[in-house]
Amino acid sequence: MKKYPLFLLLLTTLLITIPSCCKNSQCPWQEDEQNAGLTSSVKGDVYHAVVPCASCPGIDIWVQLYTAADGMRFRIVERYLEEDNAVFIDEGGVTRKNETIIELQRKDGAQSYLLGDGYISLLGTMDVEEGSITDNADYRLYKMPAGFKMP
């Protein structure tokens, strides 16, 4: 199956409709008072995708990777689509496993990502343990333009 054209169509539609629908509400690139300390002083790469989910239509994931005084850090926002009160935010340190793999130190355990050119790809536990690193396009988060702020 060719999911890439469908993904591009979805991404284009979102980028066109989001600016028009958030005149009086919070937009991902507009800073609000609640997140002012998190996004204004933190410069880093922001990645985004909607990935598959077994119990819902998908998970809207935003990941920000940045450098702080204590090393490389991350902030992740996960929203389960069509589920009420299903937004999860996590922050923590990042460990570089090698040139192409990073590990986010999350509250509920480590999560590994493959670093690609303009994207990061979520790796499964078996990928990391068995050393058979394969890039799964369904779990790629694409790098957003510079200056793009997380929701």
XYZ file of C-alpha atoms in Angstrom:
151
model
C 0.000 0.000 0.000
C 1.114 3.501 -0.676
C 0.346 5.452 2.491
C 2.807 8.247 1.763
C 0.520 10.190 -0.682
C -2.368 9.846 1.775
C -0.168 11.174 4.584
C 0.885 14.163 2.463
C -2.753 14.916 1.642
C -3.676 14.749 5.340
C -0.728 16.928 6.360
C -1.521 19.516 3.674
C -5.173 19.605 4.732
C -4.202 20.124 8.379
C -1.740 22.889 7.560
C -4.415 24.702 5.547
C -7.322 24.279 7.978
C -5.614 24.810 11.351
C -4.833 28.528 10.825
C -8.421 29.276 9.830
C -10.046 27.418 12.720
C -8.055 28.779 15.623
C -8.724 32.506 15.506
C -10.069 32.514 19.076
C -8.540 29.293 20.363
C -5.060 27.950 20.948
C -2.971 27.165 17.869
C 0.168 25.006 18.028
C 2.439 27.881 17.021
C 0.837 30.516 19.251
C 2.254 30.782 22.712
C -0.119 30.743 25.663
C 0.472 31.714 29.281
C 0.391 28.126 30.538
C 3.218 26.996 28.234
C 5.147 30.282 28.139
C 8.061 28.968 30.157
C 8.274 25.755 28.177
C 8.213 26.992 24.601
C 9.575 30.528 24.558
C 12.923 29.792 26.173
C 13.373 26.373 24.584
C 14.728 26.190 21.069
C 14.767 22.787 19.488
C 13.429 20.522 16.802
C 9.708 19.709 16.829
C 8.413 16.476 15.277
C 4.789 15.503 14.620
C 2.664 12.622 13.336
C -0.559 10.748 13.900
C 0.434 7.130 14.496
C -1.727 3.969 14.510
C -3.547 2.936 17.682
C -5.342 -0.328 18.508
C -8.104 1.250 20.616
C -8.719 4.537 18.751
C -8.358 6.097 15.273
C -4.800 7.219 16.059
C -2.476 9.030 18.447
C -1.534 12.626 17.646
C 2.100 12.875 18.830
C 4.301 15.966 19.171
C 7.938 15.574 20.275
C 10.335 18.436 20.959
C 14.057 17.689 21.298
C 16.233 20.451 22.735
C 19.462 21.128 24.573
C 19.326 22.384 28.166
C 22.017 23.145 30.737
C 21.871 19.530 31.943
C 22.090 17.972 28.456
C 19.684 16.859 25.762
C 16.003 16.903 26.814
C 12.577 16.158 25.357
C 8.953 17.172 25.753
C 6.233 14.929 24.325
C 2.480 15.538 23.995
C 0.276 12.575 23.045
C -3.438 12.948 22.297
C -5.591 9.883 21.673
C -8.049 10.801 18.923
C -11.786 10.662 19.652
C -11.194 9.984 23.355
C -12.118 12.504 26.049
C -9.397 13.612 28.470
C -6.808 11.469 26.704
C -3.903 13.910 26.534
C -0.593 12.905 28.080
C 2.460 15.142 28.542
C 5.897 13.905 29.526
C 9.322 15.523 29.835
C 12.757 14.148 30.577
C 16.275 13.426 29.472
C 17.526 12.000 26.199
C 20.316 9.433 25.948
C 22.148 8.978 22.658
C 22.648 5.229 22.134
C 24.696 5.678 18.942
C 24.816 7.948 15.884
C 21.294 7.019 14.753
C 19.385 6.005 17.901
C 18.225 8.124 20.839
C 16.353 6.997 23.933
C 13.773 9.184 25.694
C 13.809 8.624 29.467
C 10.031 8.658 30.035
C 8.211 8.306 33.367
C 6.964 4.842 32.398
C 10.237 3.598 30.872
C 12.627 4.263 28.030
C 11.417 4.793 24.457
C 13.816 4.567 21.500
C 13.740 6.515 18.234
C 15.705 6.139 15.021
C 17.062 9.470 13.778
C 16.423 10.012 10.072
C 16.870 12.887 7.653
C 13.970 15.185 8.600
C 12.180 12.658 10.800
C 12.411 10.410 13.847
C 10.914 6.925 13.849
C 9.555 5.208 16.965
C 11.250 1.853 17.500
C 9.631 -1.157 19.136
C 11.250 -2.986 22.051
C 12.066 -5.974 19.832
C 13.864 -3.707 17.329
C 16.214 -2.431 20.009
C 16.754 -5.710 21.911
C 17.389 -7.850 18.833
C 19.430 -5.207 17.054
C 17.317 -5.534 13.917
C 16.607 -1.843 13.488
C 14.008 -1.353 10.790
C 12.308 1.905 9.967
C 8.514 1.618 10.056
C 6.950 4.477 8.078
C 3.719 4.179 10.127
C 5.622 5.423 13.174
C 7.609 8.283 11.630
C 7.321 11.740 13.155
C 8.282 14.434 10.663
C 10.299 17.515 11.528
C 8.237 20.708 11.549
C 9.502 24.015 10.112
C 11.878 26.089 12.259
C 10.078 28.231 14.832
C 7.053 25.915 15.010
C 5.846 25.644 18.614
C 4.269 22.600 20.190
C 0.640 22.642 21.334
